[in-house]
């Protein structure tokens, strides 16, 4: 498969998973968190899906498309290894939806570079929260969920916060 076809399939899976996740939390209170902003495509999609929900975005060095920049009060700038614990201290397990969109682009490297991240995600997620990620998150508090129809196994990952 060409890299272009692979990229298109990844984006289609990402959209399907985000649509499913947003529908799964309808009627529930809680924050939405976007871990990784990049150019802002998935943030923009989430704010369209969840227009009445606060969406906090975490990014080390934000440079999104200007049309996809979160309001300053919802943009948490800095190294997530530091900003996520501080956010947890302030808000606790207040997230009903977390989208993990941080990667080095190499799955083996991600598992090492972000070994600390699953525990941080679990700490931010309220019981029953939906967590979706572009790479596998291994933590005892995150129960694996089946992917929405049309999303290939291993293309994206979905979890529910136990408890």
Coordinates of C-alpha atoms in Angstrom, one line a residue:
X1 CA 0.0 0.0 0.0
X2 CA 1.4 3.4 -0.9
X3 CA 2.1 5.9 1.9
X4 CA -0.7 8.1 0.5
X5 CA -3.3 5.3 0.7
X6 CA -2.1 4.5 4.2
X7 CA -2.5 8.2 5.2
X8 CA -6.0 8.3 3.7
X9 CA -7.0 5.2 5.6
X10 CA -5.6 6.5 8.8
X11 CA -7.6 9.8 8.5
X12 CA -10.8 7.9 7.6
X13 CA -10.3 5.7 10.6
X14 CA -9.6 8.7 12.8
X15 CA -12.7 10.5 11.7
X16 CA -14.8 7.3 12.2
X17 CA -13.4 6.8 15.7
X18 CA -13.9 10.5 16.7
X19 CA -17.5 10.5 15.4
X20 CA -18.2 7.3 17.4
X21 CA -16.5 8.6 20.5
X22 CA -18.4 11.9 20.4
X23 CA -21.7 10.0 20.0
X24 CA -20.8 7.7 22.9
X25 CA -20.5 10.6 25.4
X26 CA -23.7 12.4 24.4
X27 CA -25.7 13.3 27.5
X28 CA -22.7 12.9 29.8
X29 CA -21.0 15.7 31.7
X30 CA -17.3 16.2 31.5
X31 CA -14.4 17.7 29.7
X32 CA -13.0 16.7 26.3
X33 CA -9.2 16.6 26.1
X34 CA -7.1 16.6 22.9
X35 CA -3.6 15.5 23.6
X36 CA -1.6 16.9 20.7
X37 CA -2.7 19.7 18.4
X38 CA -0.5 19.5 15.4
X39 CA -2.1 21.6 12.7
X40 CA -5.5 21.4 14.5
X41 CA -7.5 19.1 12.2
X42 CA -8.8 16.7 14.8
X43 CA -9.4 19.6 17.3
X44 CA -11.4 21.4 14.7
X45 CA -13.4 18.2 14.0
X46 CA -14.0 17.7 17.8
X47 CA -15.3 21.2 18.3
X48 CA -17.7 20.7 15.4
X49 CA -18.9 17.4 17.0
X50 CA -19.0 18.9 20.5
X51 CA -20.0 22.5 20.1
X52 CA -21.2 23.0 23.7
X53 CA -18.4 21.2 25.5
X54 CA -15.1 22.6 26.8
X55 CA -12.2 21.0 24.9
X56 CA -8.8 21.4 26.4
X57 CA -5.9 21.0 24.1
X58 CA -2.3 20.1 25.2
X59 CA 0.6 20.9 22.9
X60 CA 4.3 21.5 23.5
X61 CA 4.8 24.1 20.7
X62 CA 1.5 25.0 19.1
X63 CA 1.5 26.1 15.4
X64 CA -1.9 25.1 14.1
X65 CA -3.7 26.4 11.1
X66 CA -5.0 29.8 12.4
X67 CA -8.6 28.6 11.8
X68 CA -8.0 25.6 14.1
X69 CA -6.4 27.4 17.1
X70 CA -8.2 26.8 20.4
X71 CA -9.1 29.8 22.6
X72 CA -6.2 30.7 24.9
X73 CA -8.0 29.6 28.0
X74 CA -8.3 26.0 26.6
X75 CA -4.8 25.7 25.2
X76 CA -2.3 24.1 27.6
X77 CA 1.2 24.8 26.3
X78 CA 4.2 22.9 27.4
X79 CA 5.7 19.4 27.8
X80 CA 2.7 17.1 28.6
X81 CA 4.9 15.2 31.1
X82 CA 4.6 18.4 33.2
X83 CA 1.3 19.9 32.1
X84 CA -0.9 16.8 32.4
X85 CA 0.0 16.2 36.1
X86 CA -0.6 19.9 36.9
X87 CA -4.0 19.8 35.0
X88 CA -4.9 16.6 37.0
X89 CA -4.1 18.4 40.3
X90 CA -6.5 21.3 39.3
X91 CA -9.3 19.3 37.6
X92 CA -8.9 15.7 38.8
X93 CA -10.6 12.9 36.7
X94 CA -12.9 15.3 34.9
X95 CA -12.6 14.1 31.3
X96 CA -15.4 12.1 29.6
X97 CA -13.5 12.0 26.3
X98 CA -9.7 11.9 25.7
X99 CA -8.2 11.8 22.2
X100 CA -4.5 10.9 22.3
X101 CA -2.9 12.2 19.1
X102 CA 0.8 12.4 20.0
X103 CA 3.3 10.3 18.2
X104 CA 6.9 10.3 17.0
X105 CA 5.7 8.4 13.9
X106 CA 7.4 5.2 14.9
X107 CA 5.3 2.9 17.1
X108 CA 8.3 1.3 18.8
X109 CA 9.7 4.7 19.7
X110 CA 6.3 5.9 20.9
X111 CA 6.0 3.1 23.4
X112 CA 9.3 4.2 25.0
X113 CA 9.0 8.0 24.6
X114 CA 5.5 8.0 26.0
X115 CA 5.7 5.2 28.5
X116 CA 4.4 7.6 31.2
X117 CA 1.3 8.7 29.2
X118 CA -1.2 5.9 29.8
X119 CA -1.1 6.5 33.6
X120 CA -1.6 10.2 33.0
X121 CA -4.6 9.5 30.7
X122 CA -6.1 7.1 33.2
X123 CA -5.8 9.7 35.9
X124 CA -7.6 12.4 33.9
X125 CA -10.5 10.1 32.7
X126 CA -13.6 9.8 34.8
X127 CA -15.1 6.4 35.3
X128 CA -16.8 5.4 32.0
X129 CA -14.9 7.9 30.0
X130 CA -14.0 7.1 26.4
X131 CA -10.3 7.2 25.4
X132 CA -9.3 6.9 21.8
X133 CA -5.7 6.8 20.5
X134 CA -3.6 6.3 17.4
X135 CA -1.4 3.9 19.3
X136 CA -2.1 1.3 22.0
X137 CA -2.3 2.5 25.6
X138 CA -1.6 -0.2 28.1
X139 CA -3.0 0.5 31.6
X140 CA -5.0 -1.6 34.0
X141 CA -7.7 1.1 34.3
X142 CA -8.3 1.3 30.5
X143 CA -10.6 -1.5 29.2
X144 CA -10.2 -2.2 25.5
X145 CA -13.4 -1.5 23.5
X146 CA -14.3 -2.9 20.0
X147 CA -13.6 -0.4 17.2
X148 CA -16.4 1.0 15.2
X149 CA -17.4 -0.8 12.1
X150 CA -15.0 0.0 9.2
X151 CA -12.0 0.6 11.3
X152 CA -9.3 -2.0 10.9
X153 CA -7.8 -3.7 14.0
X154 CA -4.6 -1.8 15.0
X155 CA -5.4 1.3 12.9
X156 CA -6.8 3.0 16.0
X157 CA -7.5 2.0 19.6
X158 CA -10.5 2.6 21.9
X159 CA -10.9 2.2 25.6
X160 CA -13.3 2.9 28.5
X161 CA -12.0 4.0 31.9
X162 CA -12.9 1.4 34.4
X163 CA -14.4 2.2 37.7

